[in-house]
């Protein structure tokens, strides 16, 4: 233990590929005073038994980019270190055996086009040509990804470790972490035990890359890290002359994957009845494996035999002795099947774990992202979907984490349709008015544990396959009864849908809509306006009661948050952000020295928007409601104390109404009783998204991210002049697109082509029911100019779509076909904002 230092700039815990990659990339960025500790030998936690697949195409652009970076790094490691990382660049096949999966392949191919990922869509004959040992009688098509392959896990880990050593990182094996010391909410030291006894290393940066044991390490510091170790199994058949250049294969319809290994075939799968490894001290022994469980593996093995008939010679899969080896080991999973990365609620304690069997594929990208985050304050990529802070305090419940993780694992290869809702561990967080929503028959969605209304029951007859539940009638996707916004959209956009969405949009336009947005994250901030303005783009030093729309910006000018800030008094503010973003935004503010209290659960929030909103609210209060747009005032609604804010996310006159949660049910009932005579109806989040799209209101994480600046996003108006001047010059601009065919509706991620070449992808899209058009947004080159669009009347009684003039033309890949679209000026609805700024009391 005398070799261990007294101090280190950073301590990385865990000698698997993730920990070694983080150490290596920290050193590449100049942090050479780094130590890595591993209780066993390197790679002997979960890395060593990995199946090693590297599949580049993922469901998000960030994960895809991370794995593409990894695939590029791994071949370079041989040159950098002299060690072979065991990279086999054999390419990969993804099979489709159902029409639904084929549709998914088409969407994936479109997404890959926007990532710059090389692939080819094959028919069954082309699939067989790539891999003659396959049975393709039921195969409808496949994706061929020549950049895919597989790795030897131990070799990769040792190559990354050697790269780190050469840059100055010191690696210590046989060293166990016994404690993480924290003072005033920040890491100050790590306690270790090895052959020489106890040792303390002072440090302010600890990276928890302990895999299945990451939750235990987190608890040592008082941090909740929802890691769930789940048993995962694969087999390797005896050698049978399988060529070494055999591509990797994924057959998700049959929950099986396979590749060549040592002349045989490695076969694995995601079983439908997974089992948690419930151990107090996971990975306390090296190279942990469980006894083979062949009955659980039967479905995957039978699928493999159908796909590769030569496997029949191995047997029915019931006898472990028939295989060269059976690997049944622990893998670290998370509640939503996404990685866990970033800084925890304990300052200086970082996590890089929970890779859900994809640790090898992404290890290079994980190291890059983590090192940039630690050293530079923000990574190059938008990683919110993997940020450990995407979860709230409910992660302290091991039962919740387990229920969600088991559900994610069991459905890992299922097609996930946009808008589809999972039901595990629900309901959890509920608004005070939830009982009223349930009584009305609302269709609920879930976000950050909150039950939120997607829509309420429709008044319309279900004559085109529509249903309030979102279920799809057979053949409804291909029916001709689409278009005009009143019936089910074509393709995936119509799978989770209701005609109630249109009804709620038009009610909000013609009378009023009442939206329960209690799930809004609400943060009370104490501190000087100057401190807050250093992070915000807009001017916040305004009179008390001002409501300011602004972004929180990183050092590169990227958008870290999209918020409204209300000045309650000289040094007290309330920031409102998206449902899932509260912990993320609070951590960002605290890092800039501001005192933050999360008061989300303390207040209900109901949004009353529409031309009759004034009449409705005036009937419930004696207070003055004539305060202007972007102003807030304390009023009484019935008997309820309310902070009313004149702000809108739908482009109609009205207020966000905040009250203490104990008054929430009373306030909802009062508003509903007062609103019904005026034609008001309650409305859900699907209507909200349609309404905001027509106004061009951006959504953080989709239209704007840490990778985009306000100038690119068309938000220069929300940035004060001196801050605006410091932003980098934009090379692209977020543009509004109107699709030629109203029956095709974008969901996000679709490729956008200019003159036949891919230039972008849709950030968000949907159908605008007030304007009667299918709308999408995408970042396009600056030279693509918007044109005008004539949409007809926006008065009650319906909209007759008009023509589009003189705008740039693009093509969008929707539902596997190219759809023309015109670049138009925004916003499409009420471009002068007359409805928002109206004074209905005159």
PDB file of C-alpha atoms in Angstrom, residues 34 71 114 119 133 137 152 158 182 234 243 250-251 255 398 424 438 462 490 511 576 678 722 757 823:
ATOM      1  CA  UNK A  34      -5.097  10.056 -11.695  1.00  0.00           C
ATOM      2  CA  UNK A  71     -15.475   1.770 -33.109  1.00  0.00           C
ATOM      3  CA  UNK A 114     -28.607  11.535 -40.626  1.00  0.00           C
ATOM      4  CA  UNK A 119     -25.502   0.895 -43.967  1.00  0.00           C
ATOM      5  CA  UNK A 133     -25.709 -20.214 -42.972  1.00  0.00           C
ATOM      6  CA  UNK A 137     -37.641 -18.071 -45.234  1.00  0.00           C
ATOM      7  CA  UNK A 152     -12.411  -9.419 -26.963  1.00  0.00           C
ATOM      8  CA  UNK A 158      -5.947  -4.105 -20.944  1.00  0.00           C
ATOM      9  CA  UNK A 182     -17.836  13.658   2.121  1.00  0.00           C
ATOM     10  CA  UNK A 234     -25.200 -16.808 -23.395  1.00  0.00           C
ATOM     11  CA  UNK A 243     -15.658 -18.613 -40.659  1.00  0.00           C
ATOM     12  CA  UNK A 250     -29.361  -9.584 -34.174  1.00  0.00           C
ATOM     13  CA  UNK A 251     -32.819 -11.106 -34.595  1.00  0.00           C
ATOM     14  CA  UNK A 255     -35.022 -12.258 -28.895  1.00  0.00           C
ATOM     15  CA  UNK A 398     -34.788  -0.260  -4.582  1.00  0.00           C
ATOM     16  CA  UNK A 424     -44.216  -0.936 -14.381  1.00  0.00           C
ATOM     17  CA  UNK A 438     -59.137   9.370 -13.585  1.00  0.00           C
ATOM     18  CA  UNK A 462     -64.479   6.150 -33.763  1.00  0.00           C
ATOM     19  CA  UNK A 490     -50.533   7.337 -41.382  1.00  0.00           C
ATOM     20  CA  UNK A 511     -63.053  28.846 -25.902  1.00  0.00           C
ATOM     21  CA  UNK A 576     -39.930  26.764 -13.953  1.00  0.00           C
ATOM     22  CA  UNK A 678     -67.956  28.948 -21.465  1.00  0.00           C
ATOM     23  CA  UNK A 722     -23.772  41.774 -24.874  1.00  0.00           C
ATOM     24  CA  UNK A 757     -28.444  14.582 -49.998  1.00  0.00           C
ATOM     25  CA  UNK A 823     -39.391  25.787 -45.483  1.00  0.00           C
TER      26      UNK A 823
END
